[in-house]
Amino acid sequence: MAFLEWSRELEFGIPVIDNQHKRIVAFINELNDACQTGNAAETQHVMEGLLNYTVTHFEFEEDLQEKSGYPFLKAHRRIHEIFMKKVAAIRERSQQGEDIAPELLSLLKGWLANHIKSEDRDYVESVKTVVESSDQEVSGWLNTTIKKFFG
């Protein structure tokens, strides 16, 4: 059984965001697996991948919020910053040889579920139109390009 299970209650109905959240859940499970093996190098590698992916995801969310005119972007960005500072402090302790796995996994599990269910859910309606119009633009561009080259 996975450390953290994806559930429908975490879905927004915006596939690109849902897929990113699913990937974060998968990373957390990979981190748990690496911690269970006791392989410090693998644990560090997975942790770095998770943190890098999370930063990219946060930037993506914030960009969508900005494009949609989401009124609470500044507060949402601040929540992301506080979380990343907390994780950076844990990462630093890990690099100094401290076993931070239980603390980090607990933080990630609790934070992810709460953040998705509350703060992230608040911006869904604002960004849906931006995502849908972007999808239409890409789809229109792709169709035009395909017709241009393949008739």
mmCIF file with all atom_site columns, C-alpha atoms in Angstrom:
data_model
loop_
_atom_site.group_PDB
_atom_site.id
_atom_site.type_symbol
_atom_site.label_atom_id
_atom_site.label_alt_id
_atom_site.label_comp_id
_atom_site.label_asym_id
_atom_site.label_entity_id
_atom_site.label_seq_id
_atom_site.pdbx_PDB_ins_code
_atom_site.Cartn_x
_atom_site.Cartn_y
_atom_site.Cartn_z
_atom_site.occupancy
_atom_site.B_iso_or_equiv
_atom_site.pdbx_formal_charge
_atom_site.auth_seq_id
_atom_site.auth_comp_id
_atom_site.auth_asym_id
_atom_site.auth_atom_id
_atom_site.pdbx_PDB_model_num
ATOM 1   C CA . MET A 1 1   ? 0.000   0.000  0.000   1.00 0.00 ? 1   MET A CA 1
ATOM 2   C CA . ALA A 1 2   ? 1.255   3.464  -0.896  1.00 0.00 ? 2   ALA A CA 1
ATOM 3   C CA . PHE A 1 3   ? 2.233   5.943  1.783   1.00 0.00 ? 3   PHE A CA 1
ATOM 4   C CA . LEU A 1 4   ? -0.079  8.526  0.210   1.00 0.00 ? 4   LEU A CA 1
ATOM 5   C CA . GLU A 1 5   ? -3.025  7.535  -1.971  1.00 0.00 ? 5   GLU A CA 1
ATOM 6   C CA . TRP A 1 6   ? -4.429  9.747  -4.704  1.00 0.00 ? 6   TRP A CA 1
ATOM 7   C CA . SER A 1 7   ? -8.171  10.195 -4.334  1.00 0.00 ? 7   SER A CA 1
ATOM 8   C CA . ARG A 1 8   ? -10.890 11.848 -6.379  1.00 0.00 ? 8   ARG A CA 1
ATOM 9   C CA . GLU A 1 9   ? -11.431 14.426 -3.642  1.00 0.00 ? 9   GLU A CA 1
ATOM 10  C CA . LEU A 1 10  ? -8.043  15.875 -4.615  1.00 0.00 ? 10  LEU A CA 1
ATOM 11  C CA . GLU A 1 11  ? -9.087  16.375 -8.256  1.00 0.00 ? 11  GLU A CA 1
ATOM 12  C CA . PHE A 1 12  ? -9.995  19.791 -9.647  1.00 0.00 ? 12  PHE A CA 1
ATOM 13  C CA . GLY A 1 13  ? -11.183 18.866 -13.102 1.00 0.00 ? 13  GLY A CA 1
ATOM 14  C CA . ILE A 1 14  ? -8.261  20.747 -14.648 1.00 0.00 ? 14  ILE A CA 1
ATOM 15  C CA . PRO A 1 15  ? -6.207  17.893 -16.124 1.00 0.00 ? 15  PRO A CA 1
ATOM 16  C CA . VAL A 1 16  ? -2.862  19.707 -16.259 1.00 0.00 ? 16  VAL A CA 1
ATOM 17  C CA . ILE A 1 17  ? -3.053  20.603 -12.559 1.00 0.00 ? 17  ILE A CA 1
ATOM 18  C CA . ASP A 1 18  ? -4.505  17.247 -11.517 1.00 0.00 ? 18  ASP A CA 1
ATOM 19  C CA . ASN A 1 19  ? -1.650  15.488 -13.327 1.00 0.00 ? 19  ASN A CA 1
ATOM 20  C CA . GLN A 1 20  ? 0.932   17.679 -11.599 1.00 0.00 ? 20  GLN A CA 1
ATOM 21  C CA . HIS A 1 21  ? -0.625  16.957 -8.213  1.00 0.00 ? 21  HIS A CA 1
ATOM 22  C CA . LYS A 1 22  ? -0.633  13.227 -9.025  1.00 0.00 ? 22  LYS A CA 1
ATOM 23  C CA . ARG A 1 23  ? 3.072   13.444 -9.878  1.00 0.00 ? 23  ARG A CA 1
ATOM 24  C CA . ILE A 1 24  ? 3.779   15.114 -6.538  1.00 0.00 ? 24  ILE A CA 1
ATOM 25  C CA . VAL A 1 25  ? 1.913   12.287 -4.773  1.00 0.00 ? 25  VAL A CA 1
ATOM 26  C CA . ALA A 1 26  ? 4.002   9.767  -6.750  1.00 0.00 ? 26  ALA A CA 1
ATOM 27  C CA . PHE A 1 27  ? 7.198   11.596 -5.746  1.00 0.00 ? 27  PHE A CA 1
ATOM 28  C CA . ILE A 1 28  ? 6.154   11.489 -2.081  1.00 0.00 ? 28  ILE A CA 1
ATOM 29  C CA . ASN A 1 29  ? 5.587   7.736  -2.386  1.00 0.00 ? 29  ASN A CA 1
ATOM 30  C CA . GLU A 1 30  ? 8.982   7.335  -4.078  1.00 0.00 ? 30  GLU A CA 1
ATOM 31  C CA . LEU A 1 31  ? 10.561  9.293  -1.239  1.00 0.00 ? 31  LEU A CA 1
ATOM 32  C CA . ASN A 1 32  ? 8.887   7.041  1.301   1.00 0.00 ? 32  ASN A CA 1
ATOM 33  C CA . ASP A 1 33  ? 10.142  3.955  -0.549  1.00 0.00 ? 33  ASP A CA 1
ATOM 34  C CA . ALA A 1 34  ? 13.683  5.359  -0.701  1.00 0.00 ? 34  ALA A CA 1
ATOM 35  C CA . CYS A 1 35  ? 13.582  6.145  3.020   1.00 0.00 ? 35  CYS A CA 1
ATOM 36  C CA . GLN A 1 36  ? 12.431  2.594  3.770   1.00 0.00 ? 36  GLN A CA 1
ATOM 37  C CA . THR A 1 37  ? 15.460  1.139  1.991   1.00 0.00 ? 37  THR A CA 1
ATOM 38  C CA . GLY A 1 38  ? 17.814  3.249  4.081   1.00 0.00 ? 38  GLY A CA 1
ATOM 39  C CA . ASN A 1 39  ? 19.758  4.320  0.993   1.00 0.00 ? 39  ASN A CA 1
ATOM 40  C CA . ALA A 1 40  ? 20.732  7.902  1.855   1.00 0.00 ? 40  ALA A CA 1
ATOM 41  C CA . ALA A 1 41  ? 21.910  8.739  -1.672  1.00 0.00 ? 41  ALA A CA 1
ATOM 42  C CA . GLU A 1 42  ? 18.657  7.531  -3.239  1.00 0.00 ? 42  GLU A CA 1
ATOM 43  C CA . THR A 1 43  ? 16.621  9.349  -0.600  1.00 0.00 ? 43  THR A CA 1
ATOM 44  C CA . GLN A 1 44  ? 18.526  12.569 -1.300  1.00 0.00 ? 44  GLN A CA 1
ATOM 45  C CA . HIS A 1 45  ? 18.091  12.113 -5.066  1.00 0.00 ? 45  HIS A CA 1
ATOM 46  C CA . VAL A 1 46  ? 14.322  11.586 -4.818  1.00 0.00 ? 46  VAL A CA 1
ATOM 47  C CA . MET A 1 47  ? 13.973  14.462 -2.355  1.00 0.00 ? 47  MET A CA 1
ATOM 48  C CA . GLU A 1 48  ? 15.779  16.824 -4.742  1.00 0.00 ? 48  GLU A CA 1
ATOM 49  C CA . GLY A 1 49  ? 13.573  15.708 -7.637  1.00 0.00 ? 49  GLY A CA 1
ATOM 50  C CA . LEU A 1 50  ? 10.450  16.244 -5.561  1.00 0.00 ? 50  LEU A CA 1
ATOM 51  C CA . LEU A 1 51  ? 11.526  19.692 -4.421  1.00 0.00 ? 51  LEU A CA 1
ATOM 52  C CA . ASN A 1 52  ? 12.519  20.803 -7.917  1.00 0.00 ? 52  ASN A CA 1
ATOM 53  C CA . TYR A 1 53  ? 9.239   19.548 -9.356  1.00 0.00 ? 53  TYR A CA 1
ATOM 54  C CA . THR A 1 54  ? 7.285   21.275 -6.592  1.00 0.00 ? 54  THR A CA 1
ATOM 55  C CA . VAL A 1 55  ? 8.968   24.613 -7.300  1.00 0.00 ? 55  VAL A CA 1
ATOM 56  C CA . THR A 1 56  ? 8.070   24.270 -10.986 1.00 0.00 ? 56  THR A CA 1
ATOM 57  C CA . HIS A 1 57  ? 4.497   23.355 -10.080 1.00 0.00 ? 57  HIS A CA 1
ATOM 58  C CA . PHE A 1 58  ? 4.159   26.356 -7.774  1.00 0.00 ? 58  PHE A CA 1
ATOM 59  C CA . GLU A 1 59  ? 5.426   28.654 -10.527 1.00 0.00 ? 59  GLU A CA 1
ATOM 60  C CA . PHE A 1 60  ? 2.926   27.123 -12.960 1.00 0.00 ? 60  PHE A CA 1
ATOM 61  C CA . GLU A 1 61  ? 0.026   27.618 -10.530 1.00 0.00 ? 61  GLU A CA 1
ATOM 62  C CA . GLU A 1 62  ? 1.033   31.186 -9.789  1.00 0.00 ? 62  GLU A CA 1
ATOM 63  C CA . ASP A 1 63  ? 1.353   31.982 -13.501 1.00 0.00 ? 63  ASP A CA 1
ATOM 64  C CA . LEU A 1 64  ? -2.175  30.694 -14.137 1.00 0.00 ? 64  LEU A CA 1
ATOM 65  C CA . GLN A 1 65  ? -3.466  32.690 -11.185 1.00 0.00 ? 65  GLN A CA 1
ATOM 66  C CA . GLU A 1 66  ? -1.792  35.832 -12.484 1.00 0.00 ? 66  GLU A CA 1
ATOM 67  C CA . LYS A 1 67  ? -3.195  35.355 -16.004 1.00 0.00 ? 67  LYS A CA 1
ATOM 68  C CA . SER A 1 68  ? -6.689  34.813 -14.595 1.00 0.00 ? 68  SER A CA 1
ATOM 69  C CA . GLY A 1 69  ? -6.582  37.835 -12.307 1.00 0.00 ? 69  GLY A CA 1
ATOM 70  C CA . TYR A 1 70  ? -6.994  35.659 -9.209  1.00 0.00 ? 70  TYR A CA 1
ATOM 71  C CA . PRO A 1 71  ? -7.447  38.193 -6.383  1.00 0.00 ? 71  PRO A CA 1
ATOM 72  C CA . PHE A 1 72  ? -5.576  36.158 -3.757  1.00 0.00 ? 72  PHE A CA 1
ATOM 73  C CA . LEU A 1 73  ? -2.427  35.465 -5.775  1.00 0.00 ? 73  LEU A CA 1
ATOM 74  C CA . LYS A 1 74  ? -0.184  37.349 -3.362  1.00 0.00 ? 74  LYS A CA 1
ATOM 75  C CA . ALA A 1 75  ? -1.447  35.348 -0.371  1.00 0.00 ? 75  ALA A CA 1
ATOM 76  C CA . HIS A 1 76  ? -1.206  32.070 -2.287  1.00 0.00 ? 76  HIS A CA 1
ATOM 77  C CA . ARG A 1 77  ? 2.351   32.865 -3.342  1.00 0.00 ? 77  ARG A CA 1
ATOM 78  C CA . ARG A 1 78  ? 3.210   33.628 0.296   1.00 0.00 ? 78  ARG A CA 1
ATOM 79  C CA . ILE A 1 79  ? 1.861   30.222 1.378   1.00 0.00 ? 79  ILE A CA 1
ATOM 80  C CA . HIS A 1 80  ? 4.129   28.582 -1.200  1.00 0.00 ? 80  HIS A CA 1
ATOM 81  C CA . GLU A 1 81  ? 7.123   30.605 0.024   1.00 0.00 ? 81  GLU A CA 1
ATOM 82  C CA . ILE A 1 82  ? 6.551   29.665 3.673   1.00 0.00 ? 82  ILE A CA 1
ATOM 83  C CA . PHE A 1 83  ? 6.258   25.993 2.751   1.00 0.00 ? 83  PHE A CA 1
ATOM 84  C CA . MET A 1 84  ? 9.440   26.055 0.671   1.00 0.00 ? 84  MET A CA 1
ATOM 85  C CA . LYS A 1 85  ? 11.372  27.768 3.496   1.00 0.00 ? 85  LYS A CA 1
ATOM 86  C CA . LYS A 1 86  ? 10.248  25.036 5.869   1.00 0.00 ? 86  LYS A CA 1
ATOM 87  C CA . VAL A 1 87  ? 11.318  22.349 3.404   1.00 0.00 ? 87  VAL A CA 1
ATOM 88  C CA . ALA A 1 88  ? 14.650  24.108 2.733   1.00 0.00 ? 88  ALA A CA 1
ATOM 89  C CA . ALA A 1 89  ? 15.450  24.032 6.455   1.00 0.00 ? 89  ALA A CA 1
ATOM 90  C CA . ILE A 1 90  ? 14.686  20.312 6.574   1.00 0.00 ? 90  ILE A CA 1
ATOM 91  C CA . ARG A 1 91  ? 16.784  19.744 3.434   1.00 0.00 ? 91  ARG A CA 1
ATOM 92  C CA . GLU A 1 92  ? 19.737  21.529 5.032   1.00 0.00 ? 92  GLU A CA 1
ATOM 93  C CA . ARG A 1 93  ? 19.522  19.312 8.111   1.00 0.00 ? 93  ARG A CA 1
ATOM 94  C CA . SER A 1 94  ? 19.436  16.283 5.818   1.00 0.00 ? 94  SER A CA 1
ATOM 95  C CA . GLN A 1 95  ? 22.576  17.444 4.035   1.00 0.00 ? 95  GLN A CA 1
ATOM 96  C CA . GLN A 1 96  ? 24.271  17.658 7.434   1.00 0.00 ? 96  GLN A CA 1
ATOM 97  C CA . GLY A 1 97  ? 23.528  13.978 7.993   1.00 0.00 ? 97  GLY A CA 1
ATOM 98  C CA . GLU A 1 98  ? 20.388  14.170 10.099  1.00 0.00 ? 98  GLU A CA 1
ATOM 99  C CA . ASP A 1 99  ? 17.637  11.619 9.419   1.00 0.00 ? 99  ASP A CA 1
ATOM 100 C CA . ILE A 1 100 ? 14.783  13.905 8.472   1.00 0.00 ? 100 ILE A CA 1
ATOM 101 C CA . ALA A 1 101 ? 12.677  11.339 6.600   1.00 0.00 ? 101 ALA A CA 1
ATOM 102 C CA . PRO A 1 102 ? 9.853   10.873 9.118   1.00 0.00 ? 102 PRO A CA 1
ATOM 103 C CA . GLU A 1 103 ? 9.502   14.621 9.658   1.00 0.00 ? 103 GLU A CA 1
ATOM 104 C CA . LEU A 1 104 ? 9.623   15.448 5.950   1.00 0.00 ? 104 LEU A CA 1
ATOM 105 C CA . LEU A 1 105 ? 7.168   12.733 4.952   1.00 0.00 ? 105 LEU A CA 1
ATOM 106 C CA . SER A 1 106 ? 4.740   13.797 7.665   1.00 0.00 ? 106 SER A CA 1
ATOM 107 C CA . LEU A 1 107 ? 5.002   17.432 6.578   1.00 0.00 ? 107 LEU A CA 1
ATOM 108 C CA . LEU A 1 108 ? 4.521   16.579 2.896   1.00 0.00 ? 108 LEU A CA 1
ATOM 109 C CA . LYS A 1 109 ? 1.576   14.268 3.479   1.00 0.00 ? 109 LYS A CA 1
ATOM 110 C CA . GLY A 1 110 ? -0.306  16.693 5.697   1.00 0.00 ? 110 GLY A CA 1
ATOM 111 C CA . TRP A 1 111 ? 0.528   19.783 3.728   1.00 0.00 ? 111 TRP A CA 1
ATOM 112 C CA . LEU A 1 112 ? -0.295  18.383 0.304   1.00 0.00 ? 112 LEU A CA 1
ATOM 113 C CA . ALA A 1 113 ? -3.748  17.155 1.232   1.00 0.00 ? 113 ALA A CA 1
ATOM 114 C CA . ASN A 1 114 ? -4.635  20.305 3.165   1.00 0.00 ? 114 ASN A CA 1
ATOM 115 C CA . HIS A 1 115 ? -3.205  22.676 0.566   1.00 0.00 ? 115 HIS A CA 1
ATOM 116 C CA . ILE A 1 116 ? -4.973  21.006 -2.351  1.00 0.00 ? 116 ILE A CA 1
ATOM 117 C CA . LYS A 1 117 ? -8.276  20.732 -0.493  1.00 0.00 ? 117 LYS A CA 1
ATOM 118 C CA . SER A 1 118 ? -8.313  24.326 0.714   1.00 0.00 ? 118 SER A CA 1
ATOM 119 C CA . GLU A 1 119 ? -5.960  26.952 -0.748  1.00 0.00 ? 119 GLU A CA 1
ATOM 120 C CA . ASP A 1 120 ? -5.675  25.379 -4.202  1.00 0.00 ? 120 ASP A CA 1
ATOM 121 C CA . ARG A 1 121 ? -9.384  24.654 -4.465  1.00 0.00 ? 121 ARG A CA 1
ATOM 122 C CA . ASP A 1 122 ? -10.080 28.375 -4.018  1.00 0.00 ? 122 ASP A CA 1
ATOM 123 C CA . TYR A 1 123 ? -8.471  29.334 -7.332  1.00 0.00 ? 123 TYR A CA 1
ATOM 124 C CA . VAL A 1 124 ? -9.993  26.631 -9.554  1.00 0.00 ? 124 VAL A CA 1
ATOM 125 C CA . GLU A 1 125 ? -12.870 28.663 -10.967 1.00 0.00 ? 125 GLU A CA 1
ATOM 126 C CA . SER A 1 126 ? -10.602 31.629 -11.663 1.00 0.00 ? 126 SER A CA 1
ATOM 127 C CA . VAL A 1 127 ? -8.082  29.662 -13.700 1.00 0.00 ? 127 VAL A CA 1
ATOM 128 C CA . LYS A 1 128 ? -10.419 27.269 -15.543 1.00 0.00 ? 128 LYS A CA 1
ATOM 129 C CA . THR A 1 129 ? -11.151 29.787 -18.278 1.00 0.00 ? 129 THR A CA 1
ATOM 130 C CA . VAL A 1 130 ? -7.439  30.542 -18.740 1.00 0.00 ? 130 VAL A CA 1
ATOM 131 C CA . VAL A 1 131 ? -6.619  26.839 -19.069 1.00 0.00 ? 131 VAL A CA 1
ATOM 132 C CA . GLU A 1 132 ? -9.537  26.193 -21.418 1.00 0.00 ? 132 GLU A CA 1
ATOM 133 C CA . SER A 1 133 ? -8.633  29.130 -23.670 1.00 0.00 ? 133 SER A CA 1
ATOM 134 C CA . SER A 1 134 ? -4.974  28.001 -23.682 1.00 0.00 ? 134 SER A CA 1
ATOM 135 C CA . ASP A 1 135 ? -6.082  24.496 -24.659 1.00 0.00 ? 135 ASP A CA 1
ATOM 136 C CA . GLN A 1 136 ? -8.163  25.948 -27.496 1.00 0.00 ? 136 GLN A CA 1
ATOM 137 C CA . GLU A 1 137 ? -5.249  28.098 -28.685 1.00 0.00 ? 137 GLU A CA 1
ATOM 138 C CA . VAL A 1 138 ? -2.906  25.101 -28.721 1.00 0.00 ? 138 VAL A CA 1
ATOM 139 C CA . SER A 1 139 ? -5.537  22.942 -30.382 1.00 0.00 ? 139 SER A CA 1
ATOM 140 C CA . GLY A 1 140 ? -6.215  25.612 -33.014 1.00 0.00 ? 140 GLY A CA 1
ATOM 141 C CA . TRP A 1 141 ? -2.508  26.123 -33.669 1.00 0.00 ? 141 TRP A CA 1
ATOM 142 C CA . LEU A 1 142 ? -1.926  22.375 -33.898 1.00 0.00 ? 142 LEU A CA 1
ATOM 143 C CA . ASN A 1 143 ? -4.817  21.879 -36.323 1.00 0.00 ? 143 ASN A CA 1
ATOM 144 C CA . THR A 1 144 ? -3.592  24.756 -38.499 1.00 0.00 ? 144 THR A CA 1
ATOM 145 C CA . THR A 1 145 ? -0.049  23.389 -38.516 1.00 0.00 ? 145 THR A CA 1
ATOM 146 C CA . ILE A 1 146 ? -1.179  19.852 -39.341 1.00 0.00 ? 146 ILE A CA 1
ATOM 147 C CA . LYS A 1 147 ? -3.371  21.102 -42.210 1.00 0.00 ? 147 LYS A CA 1
ATOM 148 C CA . LYS A 1 148 ? -0.527  23.270 -43.489 1.00 0.00 ? 148 LYS A CA 1
ATOM 149 C CA . PHE A 1 149 ? 1.907   20.359 -43.692 1.00 0.00 ? 149 PHE A CA 1
ATOM 150 C CA . PHE A 1 150 ? -0.367  17.397 -44.338 1.00 0.00 ? 150 PHE A CA 1
ATOM 151 C CA . GLY A 1 151 ? -3.269  18.946 -46.236 1.00 0.00 ? 151 GLY A CA 1
#
